[in-house]
Short mmCIF file of C-alpha atoms (C1' of nucleotides) in Angstrom, two decimals:
data_model
loop_
_atom_site.label_atom_id
_atom_site.label_comp_id
_atom_site.label_asym_id
_atom_site.label_seq_id
_atom_site.Cartn_x
_atom_site.Cartn_y
_atom_site.Cartn_z
CA MET A 1 -76.44 75.93 33.47
CA PRO A 2 -75.22 73.09 35.67
CA ARG A 3 -71.94 71.80 34.41
CA PRO A 4 -71.61 68.05 33.96
CA PRO A 5 -70.44 66.01 36.93
CA SER A 6 -66.69 66.38 37.43
CA ASN A 7 -64.27 63.56 36.95
CA ARG A 8 -62.28 64.27 40.13
CA PRO A 9 -62.03 61.35 42.51
CA ARG A 10 -64.46 61.78 45.33
CA GLY A 11 -63.15 59.31 47.89
CA PRO A 12 -60.86 59.87 50.84
CA LYS A 13 -57.45 61.39 50.26
CA PRO A 14 -54.33 59.33 50.92
CA GLN A 15 -53.96 61.00 54.32
CA ARG A 16 -56.77 60.36 56.72
CA VAL A 17 -57.90 63.29 58.83
CA ASP A 18 -59.26 62.28 62.22
CA ALA A 19 -61.09 64.32 64.80
CA ASP A 20 -57.93 65.24 66.63
CA GLN A 21 -56.27 66.66 63.54
CA LEU A 22 -59.42 68.66 62.89
CA LEU A 23 -59.18 70.07 66.40
CA ASP A 24 -55.56 71.02 65.78
CA ALA A 25 -56.60 72.90 62.68
CA ALA A 26 -59.54 74.51 64.46
CA GLN A 27 -57.24 75.65 67.24
CA GLU A 28 -54.98 77.40 64.77
CA VAL A 29 -57.78 79.08 62.89
CA PHE A 30 -59.68 80.07 66.04
CA ALA A 31 -56.42 81.54 67.29
CA ARG A 32 -56.06 83.68 64.18
CA GLU A 33 -59.66 84.68 63.64
CA GLY A 34 -61.68 84.24 66.79
CA LEU A 35 -64.71 82.01 67.23
CA ARG A 36 -67.21 83.88 65.14
CA ALA A 37 -64.90 84.92 62.35
CA ALA A 38 -63.26 81.53 61.95
CA SER A 39 -65.00 79.72 59.13
CA LEU A 40 -65.38 75.99 58.79
CA ARG A 41 -64.00 76.36 55.28
CA ALA A 42 -60.82 77.89 56.65
CA ILE A 43 -60.51 75.15 59.25
CA ALA A 44 -60.98 72.51 56.58
CA ARG A 45 -58.39 74.20 54.38
CA GLN A 46 -55.97 74.20 57.30
CA ALA A 47 -56.61 70.51 57.88
CA GLY A 48 -56.44 69.71 54.18
CA CYS A 49 -59.90 68.30 53.80
CA ASP A 50 -63.41 69.27 52.79
CA PRO A 51 -65.61 71.36 55.09
CA ALA A 52 -68.25 68.68 55.04
CA LEU A 53 -65.91 66.26 56.73
CA ILE A 54 -66.16 68.31 59.90
CA TYR A 55 -69.78 67.27 60.14
CA TYR A 56 -68.78 63.66 60.05
CA HIS A 57 -66.76 64.11 63.24
CA PHE A 58 -68.68 66.89 65.01
CA ASP A 59 -72.29 67.92 65.23
CA SER A 60 -71.69 71.60 64.61
CA LYS A 61 -69.19 74.41 64.83
CA GLU A 62 -70.13 74.97 68.45
CA ALA A 63 -69.63 71.30 69.29
CA MET A 64 -66.18 71.58 67.79
CA PHE A 65 -65.39 74.44 70.11
CA THR A 66 -66.52 72.64 73.24
CA ALA A 67 -64.49 69.61 72.19
CA LEU A 68 -61.51 71.94 71.95
CA LEU A 69 -62.09 73.13 75.49
CA ASP A 70 -62.39 69.57 76.75
CA ARG A 71 -58.98 68.83 75.34
CA ARG A 72 -57.35 71.89 76.91
CA PHE A 73 -58.68 72.49 80.38
CA PRO A 74 -58.36 69.17 82.22
CA PRO A 75 -54.54 69.09 82.26
CA VAL A 76 -54.42 72.64 83.61
CA ILE A 77 -56.89 71.83 86.35
CA ARG A 78 -55.04 68.62 87.20
CA GLU A 79 -51.70 70.41 87.59
CA LEU A 80 -53.23 73.21 89.61
CA THR A 81 -54.91 70.72 91.91
CA HIS A 82 -51.62 68.99 92.48
CA LEU A 83 -49.94 72.30 93.18
CA ALA A 84 -52.57 73.29 95.73
CA ASP A 85 -51.98 70.20 97.83
CA PRO A 86 -51.89 71.44 101.46
CA SER A 87 -48.92 69.24 102.28
CA ASP A 88 -46.76 71.29 99.93
CA ALA A 89 -44.65 73.30 102.37
CA ARG A 90 -42.84 75.55 99.91
CA PRO A 91 -43.22 79.32 100.33
CA THR A 92 -46.51 80.60 98.99
CA VAL A 93 -44.80 83.06 96.70
CA LEU A 94 -42.98 80.23 94.97
CA ARG A 95 -46.18 78.29 94.50
CA LEU A 96 -47.85 81.34 93.04
CA TRP A 97 -44.95 81.62 90.63
CA GLU A 98 -45.68 78.08 89.53
CA VAL A 99 -49.30 78.95 88.92
CA LEU A 100 -48.05 81.40 86.33
CA GLY A 101 -45.83 78.66 84.92
CA ILE A 102 -48.74 76.25 84.52
CA TYR A 103 -50.86 78.77 82.66
CA HIS A 104 -47.88 79.84 80.63
CA ARG A 105 -47.03 76.33 79.53
CA HIS A 106 -50.55 75.21 78.71
CA LEU A 107 -52.02 78.37 77.26
CA GLY A 108 -48.96 80.45 76.46
CA GLY A 109 -48.55 79.41 72.84
CA ASP A 110 -52.21 79.69 72.01
CA PRO A 111 -53.60 83.21 72.02
CA GLY A 112 -56.70 81.98 70.29
CA ILE A 113 -58.00 79.84 73.08
CA ARG A 114 -57.45 82.63 75.59
CA SER A 115 -59.06 85.41 73.60
CA LEU A 116 -61.78 82.99 72.74
CA VAL A 117 -62.49 82.07 76.32
CA ARG A 118 -62.44 85.68 77.35
CA GLY A 119 -64.62 86.81 74.50
CA GLU A 120 -67.19 84.14 75.15
CA ILE A 121 -67.31 85.05 78.84
CA VAL A 122 -67.92 88.71 78.12
CA ARG A 123 -70.45 88.39 75.34
CA GLY A 124 -70.75 84.78 74.31
CA THR A 125 -73.70 82.50 73.83
CA GLU A 126 -75.38 81.48 77.05
CA GLY A 127 -74.60 77.79 76.80
CA ILE A 128 -70.93 78.34 76.08
CA GLN A 129 -70.70 80.93 78.85
CA GLU A 130 -71.78 78.40 81.44
CA LEU A 131 -69.48 75.75 80.05
CA ILE A 132 -66.46 78.03 80.26
CA GLN A 133 -67.31 79.45 83.65
CA GLY A 134 -67.55 75.93 85.00
CA ARG A 135 -64.04 75.11 83.78
CA MET A 136 -62.72 78.40 85.08
CA ALA A 137 -64.28 77.86 88.47
CA ALA A 138 -62.38 74.61 88.92
CA ALA A 139 -59.10 76.32 88.12
CA ALA A 140 -59.81 79.39 90.22
CA THR A 141 -60.74 77.30 93.24
CA GLN A 142 -57.26 75.85 93.38
CA VAL A 143 -55.60 79.26 93.33
CA ARG A 144 -57.95 80.43 96.04
CA ASN A 145 -57.05 77.40 98.16
CA LEU A 146 -53.42 78.29 97.72
CA LEU A 147 -54.01 81.84 98.89
CA GLU A 148 -56.01 80.65 101.90
CA GLN A 149 -53.23 78.30 102.86
CA GLY A 150 -50.90 81.29 102.66
CA ILE A 151 -53.12 83.23 105.04
CA ALA A 152 -53.29 80.29 107.45
CA ARG A 153 -49.51 80.02 107.41
CA GLY A 154 -49.11 83.70 108.16
CA GLU A 155 -47.35 84.43 104.87
CA VAL A 156 -50.26 86.30 103.34
CA ARG A 157 -51.84 89.20 105.13
CA PRO A 158 -55.23 88.52 106.65
CA GLY A 159 -58.02 90.72 105.44
CA LEU A 160 -57.25 89.86 101.87
CA HIS A 161 -60.26 88.82 99.82
CA PRO A 162 -58.99 85.50 98.42
CA LEU A 163 -61.41 85.21 95.52
CA LEU A 164 -60.92 88.78 94.43
CA ALA A 165 -57.16 88.37 94.66
CA THR A 166 -57.42 85.20 92.60
CA PHE A 167 -59.30 87.10 89.95
CA PHE A 168 -56.63 89.81 89.92
CA PHE A 169 -53.77 87.36 89.79
CA VAL A 170 -55.03 85.12 87.02
CA LYS A 171 -56.73 87.76 84.95
CA LEU A 172 -53.79 90.10 84.69
CA HIS A 173 -51.55 87.17 83.89
CA LEU A 174 -53.75 86.32 80.93
CA GLU A 175 -53.56 89.94 79.83
CA ILE A 176 -49.77 89.74 80.08
CA LEU A 177 -49.84 86.72 77.80
CA ASP A 178 -52.38 88.25 75.45
CA VAL A 179 -51.94 91.94 74.95
CA LEU A 180 -48.56 92.80 76.41
CA PRO A 181 -46.77 91.14 73.48
CA MET A 182 -48.88 93.17 71.07
CA VAL A 183 -48.08 96.54 72.64
CA ALA A 184 -44.58 95.86 73.93
CA PRO A 185 -42.67 96.66 70.73
CA ARG A 186 -44.39 100.02 70.47
CA PHE A 187 -44.51 101.13 74.10
CA LEU A 188 -41.68 99.35 75.87
CA ASN A 189 -39.27 98.92 72.97
CA ILE A 190 -38.67 95.27 73.74
CA SER A 191 -39.50 92.04 71.97
CA PRO A 192 -42.78 90.23 72.65
CA GLU A 193 -40.98 87.33 74.32
CA ALA A 194 -39.00 89.61 76.62
CA ALA A 195 -42.19 91.50 77.41
CA VAL A 196 -43.93 88.35 78.63
CA ARG A 197 -40.86 87.34 80.65
CA GLU A 198 -40.45 90.73 82.32
CA GLY A 199 -44.18 91.15 82.64
CA GLU A 200 -44.69 87.90 84.54
CA ARG A 201 -41.79 88.60 86.87
CA GLY A 202 -42.86 92.18 87.48
CA TRP A 203 -46.42 91.12 88.08
CA LEU A 204 -45.54 88.48 90.62
CA GLU A 205 -43.33 90.93 92.51
CA LEU A 206 -46.00 93.62 92.57
CA PHE A 207 -48.78 91.20 93.43
CA TRP A 208 -46.81 89.52 96.20
CA ARG A 209 -45.85 92.86 97.70
CA GLY A 210 -49.55 93.69 97.61
CA ILE A 211 -50.71 90.59 99.48
CA ALA A 212 -47.75 89.53 101.63
CA ALA A 213 -47.97 89.79 105.40
CA ASP A 214 -44.47 91.24 105.32
CA PRO A 215 -44.27 93.17 102.05
CA LEU A 216 -40.70 94.30 102.54
CA ALA A 217 -39.21 90.83 102.95
CA PRO A 218 -37.01 89.98 99.97
CA LEU A 219 -38.37 87.50 97.45
CA PRO A 220 -36.77 84.07 97.13
CA PRO A 221 -35.10 83.52 93.76
CA LEU A 222 -37.67 82.69 91.09
CA PRO A 223 -36.56 80.00 88.64
CA ASP A 224 -36.68 81.07 85.01
CA SER A 225 -39.76 80.02 83.16
CA GLY A 226 -37.62 78.33 80.54
CA SER A 227 -35.56 76.28 82.98
CA LYS A 228 -36.18 72.69 83.94
CA GLU A 229 -37.04 73.48 87.53
CA PHE A 230 -39.98 75.47 86.32
CA ARG A 231 -41.64 72.30 85.09
CA PRO A 232 -42.83 70.32 88.10
CA MET E 1 -90.36 86.95 39.08
CA PRO E 2 -89.76 90.50 40.16
CA ARG E 3 -92.77 91.86 41.92
CA PRO E 4 -94.07 95.23 40.80
CA PRO E 5 -92.61 98.32 42.47
CA SER E 6 -94.05 98.79 45.91
CA ASN E 7 -96.33 101.64 46.80
CA ARG E 8 -94.57 102.42 50.10
CA PRO E 9 -93.34 105.95 50.41
CA ARG E 10 -89.67 106.10 49.76
CA GLY E 11 -88.74 109.45 51.22
CA PRO E 12 -87.36 110.34 54.59
CA LYS E 13 -89.30 109.36 57.68
CA PRO E 14 -90.72 112.06 59.91
CA GLN E 15 -87.73 111.65 62.24
CA ARG E 16 -84.42 112.56 60.71
CA VAL E 17 -81.47 110.38 61.61
CA ASP E 18 -78.17 112.23 61.66
CA ALA E 19 -74.64 110.90 61.94
CA ASP E 20 -74.58 111.21 65.69
CA GLN E 21 -77.71 109.14 66.15
CA LEU E 22 -76.21 106.54 63.87
CA LEU E 23 -73.12 106.45 66.07
CA ASP E 24 -75.31 105.99 69.13
CA ALA E 25 -76.96 103.02 67.48
CA ALA E 26 -73.64 101.62 66.32
CA GLN E 27 -72.28 101.89 69.84
CA GLU E 28 -75.14 99.82 71.19
CA VAL E 29 -74.89 97.15 68.54
CA PHE E 30 -71.11 96.99 68.66
CA ALA E 31 -71.46 96.58 72.42
CA ARG E 32 -73.80 93.63 72.02
CA GLU E 33 -72.15 91.90 69.09
CA GLY E 34 -68.57 93.01 68.64
CA LEU E 35 -67.12 94.71 65.60
CA ARG E 36 -67.17 91.83 63.16
CA ALA E 37 -70.47 90.35 64.18
CA ALA E 38 -72.33 93.63 64.30
CA SER E 39 -74.13 94.09 61.01
CA LEU E 40 -75.01 97.36 59.38
CA ARG E 41 -78.52 96.06 59.05
CA ALA E 42 -78.72 95.64 62.82
CA ILE E 43 -77.31 99.11 63.37
CA ALA E 44 -79.83 100.57 60.96
CA ARG E 45 -82.63 98.69 62.69
CA GLN E 46 -81.47 100.10 66.02
CA ALA E 47 -81.43 103.60 64.56
CA GLY E 48 -84.75 103.10 62.83
CA CYS E 49 -83.56 103.71 59.30
CA ASP E 50 -82.38 101.90 56.22
CA PRO E 51 -78.90 100.35 56.06
CA ALA E 52 -78.12 102.38 52.98
CA LEU E 53 -78.44 105.59 54.92
CA ILE E 54 -75.26 104.70 56.78
CA TYR E 55 -73.39 105.14 53.53
CA TYR E 56 -74.72 108.60 53.18
CA HIS E 57 -73.04 109.62 56.44
CA PHE E 58 -70.00 107.32 56.50
CA ASP E 59 -67.71 105.81 53.91
CA SER E 60 -67.79 102.30 55.30
CA LYS E 61 -68.34 100.20 58.38
CA GLU E 62 -64.75 100.72 59.39
CA ALA E 63 -65.03 104.48 59.02
CA MET E 64 -68.02 104.32 61.32
CA PHE E 65 -65.92 102.57 63.93
CA THR E 66 -63.10 105.09 63.79
CA ALA E 67 -65.63 107.90 64.06
CA LEU E 68 -66.91 106.19 67.18
CA LEU E 69 -63.42 106.17 68.65
CA ASP E 70 -62.91 109.83 67.80
CA ARG E 71 -66.01 110.64 69.80
CA ARG E 72 -64.91 108.65 72.85
CA PHE E 73 -61.21 109.00 73.43
CA PRO E 74 -60.46 112.74 73.39
CA PRO E 75 -62.40 113.55 76.59
CA VAL E 76 -60.63 110.74 78.45
CA ILE E 77 -57.23 111.94 77.31
CA ARG E 78 -58.09 115.51 78.16
CA GLU E 79 -59.12 114.66 81.72
CA LEU E 80 -56.11 112.44 82.25
CA THR E 81 -53.81 115.18 81.03
CA HIS E 82 -55.36 117.61 83.46
CA LEU E 83 -54.99 115.10 86.28
CA ALA E 84 -51.31 114.51 85.51
CA ASP E 85 -50.46 118.19 85.89
CA PRO E 86 -47.23 118.27 87.95
CA SER E 87 -48.49 121.13 90.07
CA ASP E 88 -51.16 118.88 91.55
CA ALA E 89 -49.82 118.23 95.05
CA ARG E 90 -52.38 115.69 96.21
CA PRO E 91 -51.10 112.27 97.34
CA THR E 92 -50.28 109.99 94.42
CA VAL E 93 -52.60 107.29 95.65
CA LEU E 94 -55.51 109.70 95.49
CA ARG E 95 -54.64 110.71 91.96
CA LEU E 96 -54.43 107.06 90.94
CA TRP E 97 -57.87 106.61 92.41
CA GLU E 98 -59.09 109.37 90.15
CA VAL E 99 -57.58 107.65 87.13
CA LEU E 100 -59.92 104.77 87.86
CA GLY E 101 -62.74 107.26 88.20
CA ILE E 102 -62.07 108.79 84.80
CA TYR E 103 -62.04 105.46 83.04
CA HIS E 104 -65.05 104.37 85.01
CA ARG E 105 -67.09 107.40 84.08
CA HIS E 106 -66.20 107.48 80.40
CA LEU E 107 -66.05 103.81 79.56
CA GLY E 108 -67.88 102.21 82.45
CA GLY E 109 -71.30 102.02 80.87
CA ASP E 110 -70.08 100.81 77.52
CA PRO E 111 -68.68 97.28 77.53
CA GLY E 112 -68.77 97.26 73.76
CA ILE E 113 -66.20 99.91 73.20
CA ARG E 114 -63.84 98.27 75.68
CA SER E 115 -64.12 94.73 74.37
CA LEU E 116 -63.92 96.15 70.91
CA VAL E 117 -60.75 98.08 71.58
CA ARG E 118 -59.20 95.09 73.28
CA GLY E 119 -60.22 92.69 70.56
CA GLU E 120 -58.89 94.89 67.82
CA ILE E 121 -55.58 95.24 69.65
CA VAL E 122 -55.13 91.52 70.03
CA ARG E 123 -56.20 90.41 66.60
CA GLY E 124 -57.60 93.33 64.69
CA THR E 125 -56.93 94.74 61.28
CA GLU E 126 -53.58 96.44 60.95
CA GLY E 127 -54.90 99.90 60.27
CA ILE E 128 -57.30 99.85 63.19
CA GLN E 129 -54.63 98.42 65.46
CA GLU E 130 -52.39 101.41 64.86
CA LEU E 131 -55.24 103.83 65.31
CA ILE E 132 -56.20 102.37 68.67
CA GLN E 133 -52.66 102.01 69.92
CA GLY E 134 -52.09 105.67 69.14
CA ARG E 135 -55.07 106.69 71.27
CA MET E 136 -54.03 104.34 74.04
CA ALA E 137 -50.50 105.66 74.04
CA ALA E 138 -51.73 109.17 74.73
CA ALA E 139 -53.74 107.97 77.72
CA ALA E 140 -51.02 105.68 79.05
CA THR E 141 -48.42 108.44 78.90
CA GLN E 142 -50.38 110.49 81.41
CA VAL E 143 -50.61 107.63 83.89
CA ARG E 144 -46.91 106.99 83.50
CA ASN E 145 -46.20 110.66 84.18
CA LEU E 146 -48.25 110.39 87.31
CA LEU E 147 -46.26 107.40 88.52
CA GLU E 148 -42.98 109.10 87.76
CA GLN E 149 -44.06 112.14 89.71
CA GLY E 150 -44.83 109.76 92.57
CA ILE E 151 -41.33 108.33 92.40
CA ALA E 152 -39.80 111.80 92.32
CA ARG E 153 -41.82 112.76 95.39
CA GLY E 154 -40.69 109.67 97.28
CA GLU E 155 -44.19 108.26 97.54
CA VAL E 156 -43.62 105.47 95.06
CA ARG E 157 -40.75 103.08 95.47
CA PRO E 158 -37.87 103.59 93.07
CA GLY E 159 -37.02 100.60 90.93
CA LEU E 160 -40.59 100.36 89.75
CA HIS E 161 -40.95 100.05 85.98
CA PRO E 162 -43.42 102.91 85.34
CA LEU E 163 -44.65 101.74 81.97
CA LEU E 164 -45.12 98.16 83.06
CA ALA E 165 -46.93 99.34 86.17
CA THR E 166 -49.13 101.54 84.01
CA PHE E 167 -50.02 98.54 81.91
CA PHE E 168 -50.89 96.55 85.02
CA PHE E 169 -52.93 99.33 86.55
CA VAL E 170 -55.04 100.22 83.56
CA LYS E 171 -55.39 96.77 82.09
CA LEU E 172 -56.65 95.10 85.22
CA HIS E 173 -59.06 97.97 85.77
CA LEU E 174 -60.55 97.35 82.37
CA GLU E 175 -60.87 93.68 83.24
CA ILE E 176 -62.65 94.68 86.44
CA LEU E 177 -65.10 96.70 84.39
CA ASP E 178 -65.47 94.01 81.73
CA VAL E 179 -65.40 90.53 83.12
CA LEU E 180 -65.76 90.88 86.86
CA PRO E 181 -69.45 91.79 86.52
CA MET E 182 -69.98 88.72 84.38
CA VAL E 183 -68.44 86.28 86.83
CA ALA E 184 -69.28 88.00 90.11
CA PRO E 185 -72.79 86.60 90.56
CA ARG E 186 -71.48 83.06 90.12
CA PHE E 187 -68.18 83.22 91.97
CA LEU E 188 -68.49 85.99 94.54
CA ASN E 189 -72.22 85.88 95.14
CA ILE E 190 -72.60 89.63 94.77
CA SER E 191 -74.26 91.87 92.24
CA PRO E 192 -72.36 93.13 89.18
CA GLU E 193 -72.43 96.70 90.47
CA ALA E 194 -71.11 95.74 93.88
CA ALA E 195 -68.43 93.64 92.20
CA VAL E 196 -67.13 96.61 90.25
CA ARG E 197 -67.20 98.80 93.34
CA GLU E 198 -65.37 96.31 95.54
CA GLY E 199 -63.10 95.30 92.72
CA GLU E 200 -61.88 98.82 92.04
CA ARG E 201 -61.28 99.51 95.71
CA GLY E 202 -59.53 96.20 96.27
CA TRP E 203 -57.41 96.69 93.20
CA LEU E 204 -56.25 100.15 94.17
CA GLU E 205 -55.34 98.94 97.66
CA LEU E 206 -53.39 95.96 96.35
CA PHE E 207 -51.71 97.93 93.60
CA TRP E 208 -50.73 100.77 95.89
CA ARG E 209 -49.31 98.36 98.44
CA GLY E 210 -47.32 96.87 95.59
CA ILE E 211 -45.78 100.13 94.41
CA ALA E 212 -45.70 102.38 97.48
CA ALA E 213 -42.40 103.37 99.02
CA ASP E 214 -43.99 102.67 102.39
CA PRO E 215 -46.44 99.83 101.78
CA LEU E 216 -47.62 99.65 105.37
CA ALA E 217 -48.71 103.27 105.64
CA PRO E 218 -52.50 103.49 105.89
CA LEU E 219 -54.40 104.69 102.84
CA PRO E 220 -56.15 108.06 102.89
CA PRO E 221 -59.92 107.79 102.63
CA LEU E 222 -61.00 107.18 99.04
CA PRO E 223 -64.13 109.07 97.99
CA ASP E 224 -66.90 106.89 96.65
CA SER E 225 -67.09 106.69 92.89
CA GLY E 226 -70.69 107.83 92.96
CA SER E 227 -70.07 110.90 95.09
CA LYS E 228 -69.61 114.41 93.82
CA GLU E 229 -66.02 114.71 94.90
CA PHE E 230 -65.17 111.89 92.58
CA ARG E 231 -65.97 114.06 89.61
CA PRO E 232 -63.22 116.63 89.22
"C1'" DC S 1 -95.41 127.72 41.77
"C1'" DT S 2 -90.83 125.69 40.12
"C1'" DC S 3 -86.90 123.61 40.96
"C1'" DA S 4 -82.61 122.23 42.95
"C1'" DT S 5 -80.66 119.81 46.56
"C1'" DG S 6 -80.17 116.97 50.46
"C1'" DA S 7 -82.02 112.92 52.89
"C1'" DT S 8 -83.88 108.50 52.62
"C1'" DT S 9 -85.43 104.07 50.75
"C1'" DC S 10 -85.63 100.08 47.57
"C1'" DA S 11 -83.82 96.40 45.20
"C1'" DA S 12 -80.21 94.08 43.86
"C1'" DC S 13 -75.21 92.27 43.28
"C1'" DG S 14 -71.56 89.30 44.51
"C1'" DG S 15 -69.71 87.08 48.26
"C1'" DT S 16 -69.27 84.07 52.40
"C1'" DC S 17 -71.24 81.47 55.77
"C1'" DG S 18 -73.07 76.92 58.28
"C1'" DT S 19 -75.18 73.00 56.96
"C1'" DT S 20 -77.03 68.96 54.36
"C1'" DG S 21 -77.89 64.99 51.15
"C1'" DA S 22 -76.29 62.30 47.80
"C1'" DA S 23 -72.44 60.38 45.45
"C1'" DT S 24 -68.07 58.32 45.64
"C1'" DT S 25 -64.04 55.84 47.19
"C1'" DA S 26 -60.79 53.02 50.36
"C1'" DG S 27 -60.16 49.36 53.21
"C1'" DG S 28 -61.48 45.45 55.62
"C1'" DT S 29 -64.30 40.94 55.71
"C1'" DG S 30 -66.16 36.98 53.93
"C1'" DC Z 1 -63.40 38.03 43.92
"C1'" DA Z 2 -67.82 40.52 45.91
"C1'" DC Z 3 -69.66 43.23 49.45
"C1'" DC Z 4 -70.23 46.18 53.39
"C1'" DT Z 5 -69.11 50.03 55.99
"C1'" DA Z 6 -66.61 54.05 57.27
"C1'" DA Z 7 -64.53 58.09 55.43
"C1'" DT Z 8 -64.50 61.67 52.24
"C1'" DT Z 9 -66.01 64.84 48.58
"C1'" DC Z 10 -69.21 67.55 45.65
"C1'" DA Z 11 -72.75 70.56 44.84
"C1'" DA Z 12 -76.17 73.00 46.44
"C1'" DC Z 13 -79.50 75.51 49.74
"C1'" DG Z 14 -80.97 79.41 52.27
"C1'" DA Z 15 -79.44 83.03 55.04
"C1'" DC Z 16 -76.95 86.99 55.88
"C1'" DC Z 17 -73.34 90.17 54.83
"C1'" DG Z 18 -71.25 94.96 52.99
"C1'" DT Z 19 -72.03 97.80 49.41
"C1'" DT Z 20 -74.03 100.37 45.40
"C1'" DG Z 21 -77.10 102.87 41.96
"C1'" DA Z 22 -81.18 104.53 41.00
"C1'" DA Z 23 -85.57 106.11 42.52
"C1'" DT Z 24 -88.26 108.70 45.68
"C1'" DC Z 25 -89.56 112.12 49.01
"C1'" DA Z 26 -89.01 116.60 51.91
"C1'" DT Z 27 -87.69 120.95 52.19
"C1'" DG Z 28 -86.32 125.41 51.39
"C1'" DA Z 29 -84.83 129.10 47.85
"C1'" DG Z 30 -86.01 131.83 43.99
#
DNA sequence: CTCATGATTCAACGGTCGTTGAATTAGGTG
DNA sequence: CACCTAATTCAACGACCGTTGAATCATGAG
């Protein structure tokens, strides 16, 4: 039996919810649940509105996800492009350290977007796969440029496969951000934050030793990721 | 209006479906869809039986997943334990190469189980998380032992953090198996199989250069992963 | 043959999901 | 004030999900 129409007010709540706030909420819920498991109802609850409102601002759940990507990737690509400027004469190892800093700052606090991107690459829908791979290609190209400049300057050993090394460098960094914090308390007996800090430093040292023309040369001091100098 | 009872035979089909066949089907569907998205109906369709039959052999979907893990992990751990035997006097770099071989052989053809394990570690249910981390700990311990033997023999540089290095070594290898094949055709212009082959070789060379006591010493020849010698 | 038992299917339950159409309200404009 | 439009909510639809209980069949033992 259909109950009689309710007497609740049906209009907009005192606080407006715009598309950007919806994306904030989606980011949080995607981070917790993943793309498939995150429900529009949960996103709406997080944003404090009705699920149907999402369809006023976006065409579908998938459109919401691509809008989320469009908000996240451009700044990363912009900073990486600036960092890969050939006129930057700093040691290559320092510039690689800043690559980690850029990823850390832009994606560090958001495990959802990373797991999401990775998950969609490995087994996502075809359309989303191409979208993500396009964004990733732009970022990866800059790191590759940086490595090739290092080879040209004689700092990086020739014979290195720049694209493969880029894949190694970036991919393991994302794993350090993603899964090292989850296993660190159990396996390394340290806090998640310390794990990421030590992990990034250890990874850069190992990676640089692996690609440097002179692997035994001491590393220059690496600024702490929390310090001001780390932010270009 | 409920239609009258059908006249289809209700008994068992000519082909029996036992628990192991159900696990085979589950493995395939989990591989395609992931744990959450894989439906019991899809698994049953893959196995050629009714969804309800799953509940005759397993208590729940989650129990099916843990049964799948119990079928997969023990052989890996057994082989790794054998490889980490301290009386094995082969060069450490060769033994590390065999670690890759073991993972490759046991998990190489099954992206589902890998993505699944990783996904459940990063954001899985609490019970499953502990289950998986327990299995992973047993495998990781053997690799760590191997690295520590390398340090004791003077082949690996002291000052290396063995557990962190283990994390790097194994984790990036899994990424090579998982995502390199997906991006290789687009970024490296090579086939997925060639990408895994070159990726594993390149990774071992870079990693070994990063941890070796003498990083400039030439590597011994690494047997091909397809050859007989690769299988201990 | 009879019958017990294990294997399998059917149909349904309650729940959640993405999505939609209509109803409703707030705020600005005339 | 009246009116229009943009923003928001409600209620529902159909689909699929994990799970269950009862019914059915196959098979082997007595």
